[in-house]
Amino acid sequence: MPINFNKAEFVLSAASPEQFIRDGRKQIAFAGRSNVGKSSVINRLLNRKNLAHVGASPGKTTQINYFLIDEKLYLVDLPGYGYAKVSKSERDRWGKLMENYFQSSGLIDLGVLIVDARHKPTADDVTMCDFFRTDGCPMLVVANKLDKLKRSELEHNLALIRETLDMDETEILVPFSAEKGDGKEQLLGHIKAFCE
Ligand code: GDP
């Protein structure tokens, strides 16, 4: 069943479990710390300028956003984490929402974790990776902002990301630039292989 990723629409924002979508369609959940470029990666994949909101104020988005792709599957935009200035209550709300989402069994068919290609993944990235692993769903890791990296740094940085997230050779790491488009076809190919 070919899926047209150019056909995407925003469906709803969920702030509590009653709003989570459970209609049998597959769900691909995107996670990443605030400002890593998650919205930009989503927009790049869907060929849209601002479907997911780039530059949305960090930490103010304790909501799960659902985008329906080609009426066949959901791209689920999980709220960003790790923004230092977030209040404790906001952070608690984030934690509760994630717990609820991950505990609602069988919601996630594929996890996509977005990290910064320039840096060692943070402790929060490792925690998010563990959320996906505990859920038991397959997971892809995207190393975004590739364009900000020198070519000579690439191999070392990718190895550091694999090591920090404890990825084995079978797990997929895709170097990506939401800005330039690098990695788009590779990532779409992997996503389609999981979903079609
Ligand atoms: P989010 O908070 O994770 O959704 O991040 P955004 O998509 O809002 O992006 C945060 C900032 O990083 C914005 O200024 C983007 O333009 C910038 N950005 C996102 N992806 C890339 C990329 O691949 N390369 C570069 N150079 N900048 C990027």
XYZ file of N, CA, C and O in Angstrom, residues 79-192:
456
model
N 5.786 16.109 22.371
C 6.338 17.403 22.809
C 7.828 17.319 23.105
O 8.313 16.326 23.636
N 8.546 18.384 22.730
C 9.994 18.446 22.962
C 10.316 18.457 24.448
O 9.482 18.808 25.278
N 11.539 18.068 24.770
C 11.945 17.988 26.176
C 13.303 18.649 26.348
O 13.977 19.021 25.376
N 13.690 18.816 27.608
C 15.066 19.218 27.893
C 15.342 20.710 27.833
O 16.500 21.123 27.872
N 14.283 21.515 27.739
C 14.526 22.958 27.694
C 14.716 23.467 29.122
O 13.849 23.293 29.985
N 15.854 24.090 29.356
C 16.283 24.394 30.732
C 15.311 25.300 31.480
O 15.107 25.142 32.687
N 14.689 26.245 30.762
C 13.895 27.263 31.472
C 12.464 26.842 31.784
O 11.678 27.643 32.271
N 12.160 25.593 31.492
C 10.795 25.127 31.721
C 10.509 24.998 33.225
O 11.366 24.568 33.993
N 9.299 25.371 33.637
C 8.952 25.284 35.058
C 8.773 23.826 35.468
O 8.561 22.956 34.626
N 8.838 23.597 36.772
C 8.707 22.220 37.257
C 7.330 21.662 36.894
O 7.205 20.515 36.490
N 6.296 22.501 37.030
C 4.948 21.998 36.755
C 4.811 21.602 35.283
O 4.186 20.602 34.948
N 5.440 22.390 34.419
C 5.396 22.076 32.983
C 6.139 20.756 32.707
O 5.698 19.918 31.929
N 7.277 20.608 33.387
C 8.069 19.389 33.207
C 7.296 18.163 33.712
O 7.301 17.102 33.102
N 6.617 18.331 34.837
C 5.815 17.226 35.384
C 4.693 16.856 34.416
O 4.363 15.685 34.230
N 4.100 17.920 33.827
C 3.008 17.668 32.884
C 3.524 16.865 31.676
O 2.876 15.933 31.202
N 4.710 17.261 31.225
C 5.345 16.531 30.115
C 5.533 15.059 30.499
O 5.167 14.153 29.742
N 6.079 14.823 31.692
C 6.365 13.460 32.144
C 5.118 12.604 32.218
O 5.091 11.458 31.774
N 4.061 13.200 32.743
C 2.789 12.485 32.897
C 2.206 12.120 31.526
O 1.732 11.004 31.301
N 2.267 13.113 30.620
C 1.721 12.890 29.275
C 2.489 11.768 28.563
O 1.888 10.879 27.946
N 3.813 11.793 28.680
C 4.631 10.752 28.039
C 4.334 9.390 28.651
O 4.198 8.393 27.943
N 4.242 9.346 29.984
C 3.928 8.087 30.657
C 2.609 7.526 30.138
O 2.495 6.362 29.799
N 1.625 8.404 30.079
C 0.312 7.974 29.604
C 0.363 7.480 28.166
O -0.236 6.469 27.820
N 1.085 8.226 27.334
C 1.140 7.843 25.922
C 1.849 6.499 25.764
O 1.380 5.615 25.063
N 2.984 6.345 26.437
C 3.744 5.102 26.293
C 3.059 3.929 26.971
O 3.260 2.787 26.597
N 2.249 4.218 27.991
C 1.545 3.121 28.674
C 0.260 2.703 27.974
O -0.286 1.643 28.274
N -0.236 3.556 27.079
C -1.424 3.160 26.311
C -0.974 2.126 25.302
O -0.471 2.463 24.245
N -1.143 0.885 25.626
C -0.414 -0.164 24.918
C -0.741 -0.213 23.436
O -1.872 -0.002 23.013
N 0.303 -0.447 22.678
C 0.143 -0.681 21.250
C -0.062 0.569 20.405
O -0.406 0.469 19.240
N 0.151 1.753 20.974
C -0.082 2.953 20.167
C 1.035 3.200 19.145
O 0.780 3.729 18.077
N 2.256 2.827 19.487
C 3.382 3.204 18.624
C 3.843 2.034 17.758
O 4.135 0.958 18.255
N 3.883 2.273 16.449
C 4.370 1.247 15.538
C 5.837 1.463 15.187
O 6.550 0.528 14.858
N 6.255 2.732 15.225
C 7.651 3.058 14.940
C 8.011 4.326 15.702
O 7.248 5.295 15.691
N 9.154 4.315 16.365
C 9.637 5.513 17.056
C 10.750 6.157 16.239
O 11.611 5.455 15.701
N 10.708 7.483 16.126
C 11.789 8.210 15.467
C 12.355 9.201 16.484
O 11.652 10.121 16.916
N 13.582 8.974 16.886
C 14.224 9.861 17.856
C 15.176 10.789 17.113
O 16.056 10.324 16.382
N 14.985 12.086 17.295
C 15.834 13.059 16.605
C 16.859 13.624 17.583
O 16.494 14.116 18.661
N 18.130 13.500 17.220
C 19.192 14.063 18.053
C 19.999 15.054 17.209
O 19.824 15.134 15.997
N 20.858 15.796 17.873
C 21.681 16.794 17.194
C 22.978 16.128 16.726
O 23.724 15.585 17.551
N 23.233 16.188 15.415
C 24.412 15.522 14.843
C 25.718 16.075 15.410
O 26.753 15.410 15.364
N 25.653 17.283 15.968
C 26.898 17.917 16.425
C 27.338 17.454 17.798
O 28.492 17.623 18.171
N 26.387 16.934 18.594
C 26.687 16.707 20.005
C 26.432 15.279 20.451
O 25.632 14.549 19.859
N 27.069 14.958 21.573
C 26.757 13.706 22.253
C 25.300 13.781 22.709
O 24.880 14.811 23.265
N 24.505 12.737 22.508
C 23.107 12.789 22.987
C 23.055 13.086 24.491
O 23.924 12.651 25.243
N 22.043 13.845 24.891
C 21.916 14.234 26.299
C 21.307 13.088 27.118
O 20.790 12.118 26.558
N 21.343 13.251 28.444
C 20.719 12.256 29.329
C 19.229 12.128 28.990
O 18.666 11.024 29.019
N 18.589 13.250 28.643
C 17.168 13.202 28.262
C 16.962 12.395 26.971
O 15.967 11.687 26.834
N 17.892 12.531 26.034
C 17.799 11.730 24.799
C 17.868 10.238 25.134
O 17.129 9.427 24.569
N 18.775 9.899 26.054
C 18.930 8.494 26.448
C 17.636 7.998 27.093
O 17.157 6.891 26.808
N 17.030 8.842 27.947
C 15.766 8.478 28.596
C 14.677 8.242 27.556
O 13.919 7.269 27.632
N 14.612 9.136 26.570
C 13.577 8.986 25.532
C 13.802 7.706 24.735
O 12.860 6.974 24.405
N 15.067 7.423 24.454
C 15.423 6.188 23.754
C 14.934 4.982 24.561
O 14.377 4.026 23.997
N 15.105 5.048 25.867
C 14.650 3.953 26.739
C 13.127 3.814 26.719
O 12.600 2.706 26.771
N 12.426 4.946 26.651
C 10.953 4.905 26.528
C 10.576 4.046 25.312
O 9.748 3.154 25.397
N 11.213 4.317 24.166
C 10.890 3.564 22.943
C 11.267 2.096 23.104
O 10.522 1.205 22.716
N 12.453 1.867 23.656
C 12.909 0.466 23.784
C 11.978 -0.314 24.706
O 11.625 -1.458 24.431
N 11.580 0.316 25.825
C 10.707 -0.365 26.780
C 9.371 -0.678 26.124
O 8.751 -1.705 26.383
N 8.932 0.238 25.247
C 7.667 0.027 24.539
C 7.754 -1.177 23.603
O 6.747 -1.805 23.294
N 8.982 -1.454 23.158
C 9.167 -2.614 22.289
C 8.944 -2.324 20.820
O 9.007 -3.228 19.988
N 8.691 -1.053 20.462
C 8.486 -0.734 19.049
C 9.852 -0.575 18.368
O 10.832 -0.258 19.030
N 9.917 -0.796 17.048
C 11.175 -0.504 16.360
C 11.474 0.994 16.424
O 10.553 1.803 16.585
N 12.753 1.345 16.329
C 13.126 2.758 16.485
C 14.199 3.140 15.462
O 15.120 2.366 15.208
N 14.043 4.339 14.908
C 15.073 4.922 14.049
C 15.634 6.130 14.768
O 14.893 6.839 15.446
N 16.916 6.398 14.585
C 17.478 7.632 15.137
C 17.907 8.528 13.973
O 18.496 8.059 12.995
N 17.547 9.801 14.072
C 17.900 10.783 13.055
C 18.895 11.768 13.665
O 18.629 12.340 14.724
N 20.046 11.924 13.012
C 21.037 12.909 13.485
C 20.875 14.169 12.645
O 21.360 14.242 11.507
N 20.147 15.153 13.195
C 19.798 16.359 12.423
C 20.876 17.453 12.547
O 21.734 17.400 13.403
N 20.761 18.443 11.673
C 21.686 19.590 11.582
C 23.051 19.152 11.052
O 24.095 19.691 11.433
N 23.002 18.176 10.168
C 24.209 17.673 9.514
C 24.986 18.794 8.825
O 26.209 18.782 8.777
N 24.253 19.780 8.296
C 24.905 20.875 7.572
C 25.810 21.722 8.468
O 26.641 22.479 7.992
N 25.632 21.590 9.783
C 26.464 22.377 10.699
C 27.721 21.627 11.119
O 28.484 22.101 11.965
N 27.907 20.458 10.518
C 29.016 19.596 10.912
C 30.075 19.614 9.814
O 29.744 19.631 8.636
N 31.362 19.599 10.216
C 32.414 19.446 9.196
C 32.412 17.988 8.747
O 32.172 17.091 9.546
N 32.712 17.774 7.473
C 32.764 16.400 6.945
C 33.645 15.500 7.794
O 33.333 14.346 8.053
N 34.765 16.070 8.232
C 35.754 15.283 8.988
C 35.223 14.839 10.359
O 35.769 13.941 10.974
N 34.153 15.505 10.823
C 33.615 15.170 12.149
C 32.542 14.081 12.090
O 32.173 13.506 13.121
N 32.039 13.833 10.881
C 30.844 13.008 10.748
C 30.984 11.605 11.358
O 30.175 11.206 12.203
N 32.028 10.930 10.956
C 32.171 9.537 11.386
C 32.256 9.441 12.911
O 31.578 8.623 13.540
N 33.079 10.293 13.483
C 33.249 10.295 14.946
C 31.925 10.591 15.647
O 31.546 9.923 16.616
N 31.203 11.600 15.155
C 29.948 11.983 15.815
C 28.883 10.887 15.717
O 28.171 10.627 16.683
N 28.815 10.254 14.551
C 27.824 9.181 14.407
C 28.158 8.020 15.341
O 27.263 7.434 15.964
N 29.444 7.734 15.486
C 29.861 6.656 16.391
C 29.524 7.016 17.836
O 29.061 6.168 18.619
N 29.709 8.287 18.182
C 29.406 8.740 19.552
C 27.900 8.630 19.839
O 27.486 8.226 20.938
N 27.098 8.956 18.853
C 25.636 8.857 19.020
C 25.245 7.386 19.211
O 24.514 7.045 20.131
N 25.794 6.524 18.370
C 25.492 5.083 18.510
C 25.895 4.558 19.875
O 25.146 3.823 20.518
N 27.086 4.969 20.299
C 27.605 4.462 21.572
C 26.754 4.985 22.741
O 26.336 4.221 23.616
N 26.464 6.287 22.738
C 25.735 6.885 23.858
C 24.317 6.325 23.968
O 23.796 6.142 25.061
N 23.704 6.050 22.819
C 22.333 5.525 22.835
C 22.326 3.993 22.864
O 21.254 3.379 22.815
N 23.528 3.422 22.937
C 23.655 1.969 23.046
C 22.928 1.257 21.891
O 22.159 0.313 22.102
N 23.162 1.767 20.665
C 22.503 1.184 19.490
C 23.317 0.002 18.979
O 24.549 0.097 18.916
N 22.644 -1.073 18.590
C 23.415 -2.155 17.964
C 23.414 -1.940 16.442
O 22.757 -1.038 15.931
N 24.173 -2.796 15.734
C 24.381 -2.552 14.294
C 23.090 -2.643 13.496
O 22.982 -2.080 12.412
N 22.106 -3.360 14.058
C 20.865 -3.517 13.300
C 19.993 -2.254 13.384
O 19.088 -2.074 12.590
N 20.283 -1.401 14.360
C 19.447 -0.198 14.502
C 19.935 0.901 13.547
O 21.137 1.054 13.328
N 18.965 1.647 13.024
C 19.279 2.569 11.935
C 19.496 3.991 12.444
O 18.702 4.512 13.229
N 20.606 4.586 11.981
C 20.918 5.987 12.302
C 21.027 6.739 10.980
O 21.835 6.379 10.122
N 20.205 7.762 10.809
C 20.166 8.486 9.536
C 20.706 9.903 9.708
O 20.090 10.727 10.385
N 21.853 10.216 9.091
C 22.322 11.609 9.098
C 21.352 12.460 8.281
O 20.937 12.043 7.192
N 20.999 13.644 8.789
C 19.894 14.396 8.194
C 20.154 15.893 8.294
O 20.767 16.370 9.250
N 19.683 16.622 7.296
C 19.654 18.082 7.429
C 18.274 18.571 7.010
O 17.940 18.528 5.823
N 17.501 19.013 7.993
C 16.178 19.547 7.665
C 16.344 20.810 6.819
O 15.513 21.125 5.966
N 17.441 21.496 7.041
C 17.729 22.749 6.332
C 18.004 22.482 4.848
O 17.448 23.134 3.975
N 18.839 21.498 4.573
C 19.279 21.261 3.187
C 18.539 20.113 2.507
O 18.576 20.004 1.286
N 17.974 19.227 3.296
C 17.248 18.100 2.690
C 18.027 16.793 2.681
O 17.481 15.764 2.277
N 19.290 16.816 3.101
C 20.067 15.561 3.120
C 19.364 14.524 3.991
O 18.891 14.854 5.082
N 19.348 13.286 3.525
C 18.817 12.191 4.330
C 17.323 11.984 4.161
O 16.778 10.998 4.647
N 16.658 12.890 3.452
C 15.194 12.798 3.362
C 14.737 11.488 2.716
O 13.881 10.782 3.255
N 15.337 11.174 1.555
C 14.882 9.959 0.852
C 15.212 8.708 1.646
O 14.436 7.757 1.704
N 16.381 8.751 2.313
C 16.788 7.601 3.130
C 15.799 7.384 4.283
O 15.320 6.276 4.508
N 15.462 8.469 4.970
C 14.545 8.356 6.108
C 13.149 7.927 5.646
O 12.537 7.026 6.235
N 12.681 8.552 4.556
C 11.361 8.153 4.030
C 11.358 6.678 3.639
O 10.395 5.961 3.908
N 12.453 6.231 3.042
C 12.567 4.827 2.639
C 12.432 3.902 3.842
O 11.702 2.912 3.794
N 13.130 4.241 4.927
C 13.048 3.405 6.133
C 11.641 3.433 6.718
O 11.104 2.403 7.128
N 11.043 4.623 6.770
C 9.698 4.729 7.344
C 8.710 3.914 6.509
O 7.894 3.159 7.047
N 8.825 4.052 5.185
C 7.898 3.308 4.310
C 8.069 1.810 4.476
O 7.097 1.054 4.492
